Each structure stands twice: as C-alpha cells, then as structure tokens.
PDB file of C-alpha atoms in Angstrom:
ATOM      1  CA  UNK A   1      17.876 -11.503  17.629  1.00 41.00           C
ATOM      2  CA  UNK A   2      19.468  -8.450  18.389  1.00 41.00           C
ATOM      3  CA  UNK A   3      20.985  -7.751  22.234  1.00 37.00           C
ATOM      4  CA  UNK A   4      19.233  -4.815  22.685  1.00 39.00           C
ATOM      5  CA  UNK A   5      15.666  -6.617  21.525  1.00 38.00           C
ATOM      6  CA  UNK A   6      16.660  -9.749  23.585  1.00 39.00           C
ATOM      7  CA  UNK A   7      17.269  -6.480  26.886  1.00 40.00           C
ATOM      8  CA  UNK A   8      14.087  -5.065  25.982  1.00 41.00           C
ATOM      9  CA  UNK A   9      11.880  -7.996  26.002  1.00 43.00           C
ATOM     10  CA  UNK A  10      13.587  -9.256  29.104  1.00 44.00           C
ATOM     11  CA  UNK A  11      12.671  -6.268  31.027  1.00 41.00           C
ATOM     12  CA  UNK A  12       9.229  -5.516  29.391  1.00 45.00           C
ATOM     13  CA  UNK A  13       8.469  -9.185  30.319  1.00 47.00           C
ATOM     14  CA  UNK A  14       9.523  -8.723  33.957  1.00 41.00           C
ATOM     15  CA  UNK A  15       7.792  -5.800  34.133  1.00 42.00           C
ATOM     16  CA  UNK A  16       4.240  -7.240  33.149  1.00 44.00           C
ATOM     17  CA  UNK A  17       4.833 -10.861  34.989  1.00 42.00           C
ATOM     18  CA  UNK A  18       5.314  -8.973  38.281  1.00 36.00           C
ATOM     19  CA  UNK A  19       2.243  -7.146  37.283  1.00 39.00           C
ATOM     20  CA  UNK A  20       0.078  -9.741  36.670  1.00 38.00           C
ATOM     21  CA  UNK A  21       1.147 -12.207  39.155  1.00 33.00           C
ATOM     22  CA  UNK A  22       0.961  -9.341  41.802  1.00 33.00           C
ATOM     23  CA  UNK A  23      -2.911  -8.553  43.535  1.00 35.00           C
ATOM     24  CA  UNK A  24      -5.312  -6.014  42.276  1.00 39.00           C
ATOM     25  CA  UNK A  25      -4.916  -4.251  45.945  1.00 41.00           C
ATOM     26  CA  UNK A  26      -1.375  -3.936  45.633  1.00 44.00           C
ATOM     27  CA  UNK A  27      -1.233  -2.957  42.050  1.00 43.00           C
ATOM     28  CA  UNK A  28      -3.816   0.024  42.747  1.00 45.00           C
ATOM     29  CA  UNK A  29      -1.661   0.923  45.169  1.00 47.00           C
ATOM     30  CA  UNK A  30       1.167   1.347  42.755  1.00 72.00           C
ATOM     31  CA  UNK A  31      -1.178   2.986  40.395  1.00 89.00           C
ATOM     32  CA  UNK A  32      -1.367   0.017  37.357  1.00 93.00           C
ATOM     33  CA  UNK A  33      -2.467  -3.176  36.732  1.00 95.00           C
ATOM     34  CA  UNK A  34      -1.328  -4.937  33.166  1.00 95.00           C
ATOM     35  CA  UNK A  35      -2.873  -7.493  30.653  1.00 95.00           C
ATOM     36  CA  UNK A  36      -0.972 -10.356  29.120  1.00 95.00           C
ATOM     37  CA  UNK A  37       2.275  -9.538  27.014  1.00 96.00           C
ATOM     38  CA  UNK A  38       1.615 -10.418  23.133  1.00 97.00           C
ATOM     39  CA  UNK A  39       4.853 -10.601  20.331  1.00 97.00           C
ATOM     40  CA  UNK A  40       4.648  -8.534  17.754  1.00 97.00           C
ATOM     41  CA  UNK A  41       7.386  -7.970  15.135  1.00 97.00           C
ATOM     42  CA  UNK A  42      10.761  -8.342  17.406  1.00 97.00           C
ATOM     43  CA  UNK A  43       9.326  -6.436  20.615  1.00 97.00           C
ATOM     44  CA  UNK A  44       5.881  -6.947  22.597  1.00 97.00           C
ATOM     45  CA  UNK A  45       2.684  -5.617  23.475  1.00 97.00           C
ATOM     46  CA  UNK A  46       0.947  -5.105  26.349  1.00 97.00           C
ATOM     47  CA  UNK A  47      -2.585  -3.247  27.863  1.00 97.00           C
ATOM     48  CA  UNK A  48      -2.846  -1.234  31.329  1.00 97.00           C
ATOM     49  CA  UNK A  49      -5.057   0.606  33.329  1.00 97.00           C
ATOM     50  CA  UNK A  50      -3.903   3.039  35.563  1.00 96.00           C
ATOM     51  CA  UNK A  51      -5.574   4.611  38.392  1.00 94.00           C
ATOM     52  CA  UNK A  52      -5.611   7.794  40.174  1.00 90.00           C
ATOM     53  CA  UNK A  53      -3.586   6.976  43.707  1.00 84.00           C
ATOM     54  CA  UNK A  54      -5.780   9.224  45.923  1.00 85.00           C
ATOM     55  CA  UNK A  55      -9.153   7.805  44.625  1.00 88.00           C
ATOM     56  CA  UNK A  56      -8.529   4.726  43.283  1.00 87.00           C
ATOM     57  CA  UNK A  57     -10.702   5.454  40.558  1.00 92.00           C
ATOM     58  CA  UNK A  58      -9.756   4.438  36.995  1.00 95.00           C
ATOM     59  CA  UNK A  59      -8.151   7.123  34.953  1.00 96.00           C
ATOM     60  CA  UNK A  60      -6.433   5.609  31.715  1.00 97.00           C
ATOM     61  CA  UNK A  61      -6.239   2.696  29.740  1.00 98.00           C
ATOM     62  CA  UNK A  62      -3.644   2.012  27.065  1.00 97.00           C
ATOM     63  CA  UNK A  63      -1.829  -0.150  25.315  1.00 98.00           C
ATOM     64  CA  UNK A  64       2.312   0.022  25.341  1.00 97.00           C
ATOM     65  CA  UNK A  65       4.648  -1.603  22.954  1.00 97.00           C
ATOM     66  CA  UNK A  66       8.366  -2.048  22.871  1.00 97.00           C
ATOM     67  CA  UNK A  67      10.335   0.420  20.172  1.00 97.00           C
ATOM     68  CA  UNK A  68      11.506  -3.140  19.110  1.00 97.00           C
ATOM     69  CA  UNK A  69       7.770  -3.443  17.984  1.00 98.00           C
ATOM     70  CA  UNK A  70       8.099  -1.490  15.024  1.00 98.00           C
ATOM     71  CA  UNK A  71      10.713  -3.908  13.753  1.00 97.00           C
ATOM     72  CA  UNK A  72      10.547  -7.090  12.198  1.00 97.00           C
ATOM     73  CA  UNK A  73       6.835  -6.184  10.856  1.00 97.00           C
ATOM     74  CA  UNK A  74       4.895  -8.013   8.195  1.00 95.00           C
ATOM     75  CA  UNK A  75       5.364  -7.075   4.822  1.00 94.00           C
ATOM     76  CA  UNK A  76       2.562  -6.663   2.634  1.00 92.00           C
ATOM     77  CA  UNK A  77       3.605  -9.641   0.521  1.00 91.00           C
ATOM     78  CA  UNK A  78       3.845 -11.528   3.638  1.00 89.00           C
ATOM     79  CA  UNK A  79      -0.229 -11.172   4.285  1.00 89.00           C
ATOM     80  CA  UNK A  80      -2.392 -13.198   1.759  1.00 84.00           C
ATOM     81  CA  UNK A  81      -5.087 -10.738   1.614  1.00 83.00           C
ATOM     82  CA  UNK A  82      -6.621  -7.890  -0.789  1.00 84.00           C
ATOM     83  CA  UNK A  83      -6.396  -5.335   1.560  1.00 85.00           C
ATOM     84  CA  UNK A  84      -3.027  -6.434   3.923  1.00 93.00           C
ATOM     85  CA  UNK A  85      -3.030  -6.305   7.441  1.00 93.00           C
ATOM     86  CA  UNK A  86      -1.404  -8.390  10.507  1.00 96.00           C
ATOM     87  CA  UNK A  87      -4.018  -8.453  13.652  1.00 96.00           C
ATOM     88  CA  UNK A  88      -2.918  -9.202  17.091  1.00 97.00           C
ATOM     89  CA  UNK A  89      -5.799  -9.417  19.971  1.00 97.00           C
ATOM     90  CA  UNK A  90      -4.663  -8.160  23.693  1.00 97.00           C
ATOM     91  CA  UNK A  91      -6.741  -9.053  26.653  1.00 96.00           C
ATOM     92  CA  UNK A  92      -7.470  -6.236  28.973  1.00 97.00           C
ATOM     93  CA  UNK A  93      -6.582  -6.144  32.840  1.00 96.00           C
ATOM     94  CA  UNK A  94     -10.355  -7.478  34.220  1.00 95.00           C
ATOM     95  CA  UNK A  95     -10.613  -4.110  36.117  1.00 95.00           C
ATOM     96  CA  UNK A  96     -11.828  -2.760  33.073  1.00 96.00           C
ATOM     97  CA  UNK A  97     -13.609  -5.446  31.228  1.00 95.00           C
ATOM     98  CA  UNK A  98     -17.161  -4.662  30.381  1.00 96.00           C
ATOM     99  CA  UNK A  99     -16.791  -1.354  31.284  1.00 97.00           C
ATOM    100  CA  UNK A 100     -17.441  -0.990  28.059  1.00 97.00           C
ATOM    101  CA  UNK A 101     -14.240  -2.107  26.475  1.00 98.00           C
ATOM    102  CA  UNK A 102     -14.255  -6.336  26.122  1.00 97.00           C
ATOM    103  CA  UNK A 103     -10.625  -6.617  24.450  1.00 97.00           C
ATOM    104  CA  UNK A 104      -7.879  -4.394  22.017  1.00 98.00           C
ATOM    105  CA  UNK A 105      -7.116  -5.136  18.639  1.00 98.00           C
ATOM    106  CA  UNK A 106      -3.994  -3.809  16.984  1.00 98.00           C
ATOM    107  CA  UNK A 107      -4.011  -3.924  13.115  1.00 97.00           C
ATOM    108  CA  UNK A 108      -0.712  -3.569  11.599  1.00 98.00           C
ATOM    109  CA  UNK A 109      -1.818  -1.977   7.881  1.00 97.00           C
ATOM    110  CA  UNK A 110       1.762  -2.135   5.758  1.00 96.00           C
ATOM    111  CA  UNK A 111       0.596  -0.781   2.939  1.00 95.00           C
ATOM    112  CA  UNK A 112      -2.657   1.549   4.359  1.00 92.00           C
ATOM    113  CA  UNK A 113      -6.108   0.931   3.400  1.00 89.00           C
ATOM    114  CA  UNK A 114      -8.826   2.650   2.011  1.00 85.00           C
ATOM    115  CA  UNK A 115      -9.216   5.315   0.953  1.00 85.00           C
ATOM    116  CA  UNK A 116      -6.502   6.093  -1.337  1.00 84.00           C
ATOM    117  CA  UNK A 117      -4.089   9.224  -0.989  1.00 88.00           C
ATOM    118  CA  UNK A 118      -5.769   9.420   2.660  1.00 91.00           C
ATOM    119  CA  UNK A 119      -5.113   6.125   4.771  1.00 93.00           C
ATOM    120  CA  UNK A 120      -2.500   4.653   2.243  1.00 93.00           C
ATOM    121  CA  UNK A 121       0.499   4.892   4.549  1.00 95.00           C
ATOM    122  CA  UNK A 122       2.193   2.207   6.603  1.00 97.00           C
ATOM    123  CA  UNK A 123       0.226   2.442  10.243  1.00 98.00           C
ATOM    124  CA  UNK A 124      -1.392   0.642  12.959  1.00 98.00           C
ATOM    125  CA  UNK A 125      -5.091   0.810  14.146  1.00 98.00           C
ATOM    126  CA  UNK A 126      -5.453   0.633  18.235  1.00 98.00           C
ATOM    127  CA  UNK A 127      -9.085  -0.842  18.309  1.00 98.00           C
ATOM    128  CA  UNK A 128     -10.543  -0.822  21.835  1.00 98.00           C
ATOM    129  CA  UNK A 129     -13.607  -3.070  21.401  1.00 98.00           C
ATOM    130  CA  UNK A 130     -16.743  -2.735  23.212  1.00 98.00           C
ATOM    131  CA  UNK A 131     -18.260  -5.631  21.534  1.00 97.00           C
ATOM    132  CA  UNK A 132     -16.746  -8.901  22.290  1.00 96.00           C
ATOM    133  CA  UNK A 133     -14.575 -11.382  20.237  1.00 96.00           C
ATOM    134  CA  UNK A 134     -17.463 -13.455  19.073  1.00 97.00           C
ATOM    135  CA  UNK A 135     -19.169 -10.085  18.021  1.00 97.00           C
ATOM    136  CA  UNK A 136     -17.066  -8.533  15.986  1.00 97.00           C
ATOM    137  CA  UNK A 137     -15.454 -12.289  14.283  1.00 96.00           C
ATOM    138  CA  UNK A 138     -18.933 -12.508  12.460  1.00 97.00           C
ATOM    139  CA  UNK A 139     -19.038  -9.037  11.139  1.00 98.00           C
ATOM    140  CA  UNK A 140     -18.251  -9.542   6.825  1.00 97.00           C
ATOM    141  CA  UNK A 141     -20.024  -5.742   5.903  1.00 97.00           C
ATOM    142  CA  UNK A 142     -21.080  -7.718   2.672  1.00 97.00           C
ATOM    143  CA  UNK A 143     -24.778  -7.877   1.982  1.00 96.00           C
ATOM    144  CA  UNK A 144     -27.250  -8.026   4.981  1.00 96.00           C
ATOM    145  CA  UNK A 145     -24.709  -7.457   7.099  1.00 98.00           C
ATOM    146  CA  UNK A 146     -23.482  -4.283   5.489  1.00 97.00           C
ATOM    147  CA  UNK A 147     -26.973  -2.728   6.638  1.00 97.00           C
ATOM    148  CA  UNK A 148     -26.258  -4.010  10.045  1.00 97.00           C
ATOM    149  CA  UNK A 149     -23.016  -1.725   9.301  1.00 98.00           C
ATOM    150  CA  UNK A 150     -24.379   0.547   7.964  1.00 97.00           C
ATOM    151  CA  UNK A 151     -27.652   1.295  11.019  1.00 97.00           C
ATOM    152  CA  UNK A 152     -26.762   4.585  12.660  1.00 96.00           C
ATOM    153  CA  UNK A 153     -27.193   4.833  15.802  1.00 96.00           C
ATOM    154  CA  UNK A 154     -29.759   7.540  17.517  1.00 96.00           C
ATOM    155  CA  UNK A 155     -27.379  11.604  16.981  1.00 96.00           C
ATOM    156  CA  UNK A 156     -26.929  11.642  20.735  1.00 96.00           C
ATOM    157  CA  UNK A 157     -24.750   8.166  20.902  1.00 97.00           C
ATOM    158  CA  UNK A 158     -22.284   9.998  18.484  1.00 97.00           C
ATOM    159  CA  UNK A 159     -19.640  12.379  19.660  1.00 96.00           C
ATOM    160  CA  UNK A 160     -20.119  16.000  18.692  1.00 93.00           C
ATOM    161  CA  UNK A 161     -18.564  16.813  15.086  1.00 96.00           C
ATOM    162  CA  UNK A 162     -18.166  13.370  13.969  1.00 97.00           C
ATOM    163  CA  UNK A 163     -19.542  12.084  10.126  1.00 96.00           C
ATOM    164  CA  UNK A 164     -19.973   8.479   8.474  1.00 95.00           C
ATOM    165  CA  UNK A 165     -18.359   9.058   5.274  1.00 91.00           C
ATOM    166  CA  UNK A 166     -19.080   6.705   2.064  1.00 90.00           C
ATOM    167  CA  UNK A 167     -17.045   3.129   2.196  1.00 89.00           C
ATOM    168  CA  UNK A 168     -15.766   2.996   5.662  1.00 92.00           C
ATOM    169  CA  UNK A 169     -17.296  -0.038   6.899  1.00 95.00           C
ATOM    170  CA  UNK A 170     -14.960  -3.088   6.969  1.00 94.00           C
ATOM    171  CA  UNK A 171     -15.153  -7.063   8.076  1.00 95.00           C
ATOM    172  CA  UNK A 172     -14.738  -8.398  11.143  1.00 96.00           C
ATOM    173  CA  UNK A 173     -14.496  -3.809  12.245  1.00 97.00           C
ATOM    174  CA  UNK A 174     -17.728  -1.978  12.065  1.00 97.00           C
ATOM    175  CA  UNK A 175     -17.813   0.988  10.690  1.00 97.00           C
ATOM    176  CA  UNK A 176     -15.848   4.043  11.067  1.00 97.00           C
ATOM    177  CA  UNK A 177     -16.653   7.385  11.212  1.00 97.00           C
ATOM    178  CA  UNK A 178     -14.454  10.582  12.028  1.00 97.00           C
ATOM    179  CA  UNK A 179     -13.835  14.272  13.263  1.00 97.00           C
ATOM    180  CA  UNK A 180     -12.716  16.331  10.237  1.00 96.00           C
ATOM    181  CA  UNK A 181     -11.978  19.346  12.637  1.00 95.00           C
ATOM    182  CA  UNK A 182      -9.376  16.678  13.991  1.00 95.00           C
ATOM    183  CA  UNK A 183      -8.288  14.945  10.712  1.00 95.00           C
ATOM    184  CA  UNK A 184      -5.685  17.350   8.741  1.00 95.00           C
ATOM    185  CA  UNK A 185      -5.767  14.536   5.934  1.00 95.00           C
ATOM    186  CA  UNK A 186      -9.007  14.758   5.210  1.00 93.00           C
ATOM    187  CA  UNK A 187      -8.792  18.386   3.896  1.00 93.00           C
ATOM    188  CA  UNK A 188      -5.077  18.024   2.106  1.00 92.00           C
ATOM    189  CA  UNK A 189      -2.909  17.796   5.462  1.00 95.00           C
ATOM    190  CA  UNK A 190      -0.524  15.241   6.715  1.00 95.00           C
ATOM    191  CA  UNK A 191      -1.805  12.017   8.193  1.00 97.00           C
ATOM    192  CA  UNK A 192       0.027  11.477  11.716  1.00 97.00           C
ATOM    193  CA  UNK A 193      -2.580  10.228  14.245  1.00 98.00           C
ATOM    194  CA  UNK A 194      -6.736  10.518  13.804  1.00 97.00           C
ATOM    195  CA  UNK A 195      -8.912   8.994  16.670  1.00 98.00           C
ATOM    196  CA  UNK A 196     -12.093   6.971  15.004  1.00 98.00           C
ATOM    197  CA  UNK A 197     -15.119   6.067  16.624  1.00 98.00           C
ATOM    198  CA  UNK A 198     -16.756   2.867  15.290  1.00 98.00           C
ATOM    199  CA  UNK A 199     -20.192   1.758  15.300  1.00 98.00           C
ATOM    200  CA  UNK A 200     -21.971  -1.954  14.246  1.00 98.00           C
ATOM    201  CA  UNK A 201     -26.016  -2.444  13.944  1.00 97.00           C
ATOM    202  CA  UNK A 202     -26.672   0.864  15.514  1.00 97.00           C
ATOM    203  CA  UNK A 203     -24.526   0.748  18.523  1.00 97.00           C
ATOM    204  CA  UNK A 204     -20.904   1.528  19.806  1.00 97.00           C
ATOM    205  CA  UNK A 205     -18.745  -0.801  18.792  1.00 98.00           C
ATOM    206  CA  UNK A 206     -15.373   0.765  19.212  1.00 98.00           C
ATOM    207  CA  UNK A 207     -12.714   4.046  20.290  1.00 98.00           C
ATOM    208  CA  UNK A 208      -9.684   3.862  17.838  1.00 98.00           C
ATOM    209  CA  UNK A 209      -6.468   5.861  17.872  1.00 98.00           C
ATOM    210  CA  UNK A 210      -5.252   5.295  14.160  1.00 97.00           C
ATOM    211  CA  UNK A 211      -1.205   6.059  14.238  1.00 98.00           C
ATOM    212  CA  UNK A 212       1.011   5.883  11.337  1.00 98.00           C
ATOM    213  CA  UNK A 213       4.424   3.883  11.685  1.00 98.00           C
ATOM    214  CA  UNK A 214       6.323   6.973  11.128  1.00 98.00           C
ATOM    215  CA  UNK A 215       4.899   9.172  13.526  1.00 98.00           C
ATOM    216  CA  UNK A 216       5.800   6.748  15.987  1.00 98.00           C
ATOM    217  CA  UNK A 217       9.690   6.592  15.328  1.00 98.00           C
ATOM    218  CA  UNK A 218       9.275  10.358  15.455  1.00 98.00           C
ATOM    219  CA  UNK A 219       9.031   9.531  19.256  1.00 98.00           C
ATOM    220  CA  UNK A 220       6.107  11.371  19.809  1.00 98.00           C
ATOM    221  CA  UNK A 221       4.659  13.451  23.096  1.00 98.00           C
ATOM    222  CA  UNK A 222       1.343  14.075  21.563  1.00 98.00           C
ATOM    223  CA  UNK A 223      -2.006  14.473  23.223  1.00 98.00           C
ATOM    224  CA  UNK A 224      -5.536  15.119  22.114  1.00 97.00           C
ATOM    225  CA  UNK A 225      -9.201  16.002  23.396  1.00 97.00           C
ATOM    226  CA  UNK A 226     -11.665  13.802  22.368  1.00 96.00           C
ATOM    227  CA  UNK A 227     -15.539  14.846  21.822  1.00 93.00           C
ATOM    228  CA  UNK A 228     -17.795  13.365  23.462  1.00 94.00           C
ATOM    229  CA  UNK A 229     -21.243  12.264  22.583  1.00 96.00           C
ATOM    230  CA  UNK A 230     -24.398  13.604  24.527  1.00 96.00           C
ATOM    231  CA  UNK A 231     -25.334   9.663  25.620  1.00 97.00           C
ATOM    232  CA  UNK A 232     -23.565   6.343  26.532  1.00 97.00           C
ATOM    233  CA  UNK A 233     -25.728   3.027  25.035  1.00 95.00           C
ATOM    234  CA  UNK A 234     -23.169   1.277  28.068  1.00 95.00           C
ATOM    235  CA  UNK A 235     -22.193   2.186  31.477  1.00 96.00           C
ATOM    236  CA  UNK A 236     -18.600   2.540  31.766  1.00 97.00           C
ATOM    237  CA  UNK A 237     -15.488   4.500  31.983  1.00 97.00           C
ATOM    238  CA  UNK A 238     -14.937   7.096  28.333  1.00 98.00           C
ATOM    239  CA  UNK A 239     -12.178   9.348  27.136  1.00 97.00           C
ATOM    240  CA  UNK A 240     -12.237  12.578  26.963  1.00 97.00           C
ATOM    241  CA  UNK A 241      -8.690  12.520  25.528  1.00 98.00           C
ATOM    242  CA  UNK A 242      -6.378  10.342  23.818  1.00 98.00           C
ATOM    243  CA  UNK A 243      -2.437  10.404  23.839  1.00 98.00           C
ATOM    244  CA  UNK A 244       0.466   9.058  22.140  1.00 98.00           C
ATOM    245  CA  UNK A 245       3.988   8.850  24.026  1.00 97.00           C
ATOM    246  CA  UNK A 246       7.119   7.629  23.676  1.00 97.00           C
ATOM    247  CA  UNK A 247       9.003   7.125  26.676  1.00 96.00           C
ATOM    248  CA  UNK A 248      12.954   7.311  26.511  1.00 96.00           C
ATOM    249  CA  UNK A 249      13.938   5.684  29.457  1.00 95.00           C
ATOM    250  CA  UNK A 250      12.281   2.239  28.634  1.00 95.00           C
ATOM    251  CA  UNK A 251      12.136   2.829  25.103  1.00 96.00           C
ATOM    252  CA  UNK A 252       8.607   2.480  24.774  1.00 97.00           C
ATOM    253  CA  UNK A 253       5.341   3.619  22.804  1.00 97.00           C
ATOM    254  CA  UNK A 254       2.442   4.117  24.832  1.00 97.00           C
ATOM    255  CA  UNK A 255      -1.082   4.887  23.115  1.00 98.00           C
ATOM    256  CA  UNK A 256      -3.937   5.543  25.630  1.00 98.00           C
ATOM    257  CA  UNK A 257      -7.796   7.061  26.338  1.00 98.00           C
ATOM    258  CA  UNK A 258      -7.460   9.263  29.143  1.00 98.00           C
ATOM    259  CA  UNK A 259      -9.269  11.444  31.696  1.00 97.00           C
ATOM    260  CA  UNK A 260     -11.708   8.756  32.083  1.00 97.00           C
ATOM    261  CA  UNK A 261     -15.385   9.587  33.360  1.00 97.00           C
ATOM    262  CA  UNK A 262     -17.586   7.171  34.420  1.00 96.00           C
ATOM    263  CA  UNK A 263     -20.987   7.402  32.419  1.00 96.00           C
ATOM    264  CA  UNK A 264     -24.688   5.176  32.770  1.00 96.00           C
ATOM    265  CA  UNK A 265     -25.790   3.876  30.213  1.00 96.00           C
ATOM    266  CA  UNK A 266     -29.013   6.151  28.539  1.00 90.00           C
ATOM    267  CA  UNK A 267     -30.970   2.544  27.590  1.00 65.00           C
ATOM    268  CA  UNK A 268     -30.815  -0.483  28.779  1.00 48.00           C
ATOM    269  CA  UNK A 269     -28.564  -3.521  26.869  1.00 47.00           C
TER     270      UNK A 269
END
C-alpha cells in the first residue's frame, strides 16, 4: 500500500475514532458527530451529521470518503453479476436514525447501469435509506414485487418536477424517479451528478445523489437545490439541497443533504 494511502487512512481513522468514542454533548459542541469508518477500494468511508453551533439543531448529513477511495475499485470482471456493482452499507451517527434515514448505501457501478448512453459511465450511487436493512434486502422488482415497485405514492409525497420513467425499478433499490429540469443527460447533456428520489410500495424509500467517478477526481465544489414535495409520509429532518465537495487540505470527497428542515409526517406509519 502506498505511503500516502497508509497517511490518509491513519488520519481519517483518528479522526472518526475520536469522534465516535467522544459524547454526543461534546461532539455537538464541536459541530459533528461520525458513523463507523468502512474500506472501500484503498481509502475509507465514513457518515456525519453536523449541526448548527448556535441551535444545536441538525443541519447536514453526509457521507465523506478518502481521495484514496477512488482507487483500488472493483472491476467489472471482478463482480459476478449481470448488471456489476460493489455495495458497501454505512451506519449512520444515531442522532439521525429514524429521522427518516435508517442507514447509507454506496453502490460502486464500474461499468454504469441502465439505461444505456444515459447511466453507462463508471459512478457511485449515495443511497440514504429510509427503509431499513431488512426492508430493502427483500426487494427483487420481479413479479409481485415489481407492483409493490411499481405503487406510486399519493402526487403530494413527490417533490415538485420529478417523473417515474419506464424500467427504473431495481432489486434490493426501489424505484427511481428524477428531475429532468436537473438532469442535463436526460435531454443530450453530460452526466456529472443527478439527485434521485426513490420510492417502494407507495412510500419513500430513499434521497440519492448519483455521482460519476470522474466528476469526482475533477475535485468538485458543487452544490444544488433540491425540490421538495408538498408532504412528508415520516417525520424527520429533509434536504432542501445537496452538495458535492472535495476538500484539499484532507484530501477528501464529501457528498451531503443540506439545509435540513424538520417536517411531521402528513399520515401516520
């Protein structure tokens, strides 16, 4: 392993075990509290939630990986699978938990996915579940569970401007739908970073930043409004944007929902 990876994780891993090992109290003080570190190609991954200082409230929650992430990857021919892709699962500071997110997935797609000439480029999928693990395991999106998929939920649980286009529902995922006003590549442009929201048997199921490897080793500083919907089926904290940084100093990626509101649920669980 290289020196700089072996620097990298060192510090990264310091970083997070002083975190975690430190008390809620004194890490809303210092404005963070962190979820377990997970390896992923020769660097690490990691969740947060950061608050606001002066009210203590919860502001942002992201997930940051080490630039030493984006090496050592799986290749395609590395994943058995007709569709290849690498999934890691991060546990998320218990601040947060329920409210609505349950855990983050991070899908590492080498080759893309479906469909083709849109999504066929080497990039990861930042899942932040609101179903749990047990959930979203059982989900195939073959046969009855397709409808399940498939159930929309009521217009005012989906945010403003987003469609469910044809063959975007996907095992053990939900389905997806999107913002064309917000996704070049859907109308001939350049596919760089797209924010998803996913739904399963007629309910929210997920908020996903979708980034391509290469726009992330352009060592972005990009940021994004997200739209919201007119109703919440869960009480918790939502995005109303989304950003993806690098940050030079600790050479690190950091992809995150921000300027979080807190929002009752419209009908009961």
């Amino acid at each position: 392993m290289k020196a700089r990876t072996i620097g990298m994780l060192a510090l990264s891993g310091a970083i997070v075990s002083a975190a975690t090992t430190a008390s809620a109290c004194e890490n809303c003080k210092k404005g963070f509290v962190f979820g377990k570190p997970v390896a992923i190609g020769n660097g690490m991954a990691f969740t947060w939630v950061k608050f606001n200082k002066a009210t203590k409230k919860i502001e942002s929650v992201g997930i940051t990986m080490t630039e030493t992430a984006l090496e050592g990857l799986p290749k395609a021919s590395d994943i058995k699978s007709p569709i290849p892709m690498e999934m890691w699962d991060l546990e998320l500071p218990k601040e947060i938990q329920g409210l609505p997110y349950d855990h983050v997935e991070i899908d590492w797609n080498p080759v893309g996915h479906p469909p083709a000439k849109i999504y066929d480029k080497p990039h990861f999928d930042f899942h932040f579940y609101t179903i749990d693990s047990v959930t979203q395991q059982k989900i195939t999106a073959a046969g009855a569970d397709l409808k399940r998929c498939l159930k929309k939920p009521d217009a005012k649980f989906v945010p403003a401007g987003y469609i469910l286009p044809p063959d975007t529902s996907f095992p053990k995922m939900g389905t997806h739908w999107i913002n064309p006003a917000t996704a070049p590549e859907l109308s001939g442009g350049k596919f760089t970073s797209t924010f998803i929201y996913g739904t399963y048997n007629g309910r929210t199921a997920f908020w996903e930043p979708m980034i391509t490897k290469e726009f992330l080793e352009s060592k972005p500083a990009f940021w994004q409004k997200i739209a919201p919907p007119k109703a919440y089926d869960t009480t918790g904290y939502y995005p109303t944007s989304y950003s993806v940084k690098y940050n030079a100093d600790r050479h690190e990626f950091s992809v995150s929902l921000n300027g979080l509101v807190y929002r009752k649920a419209s009908r009961a669980r």
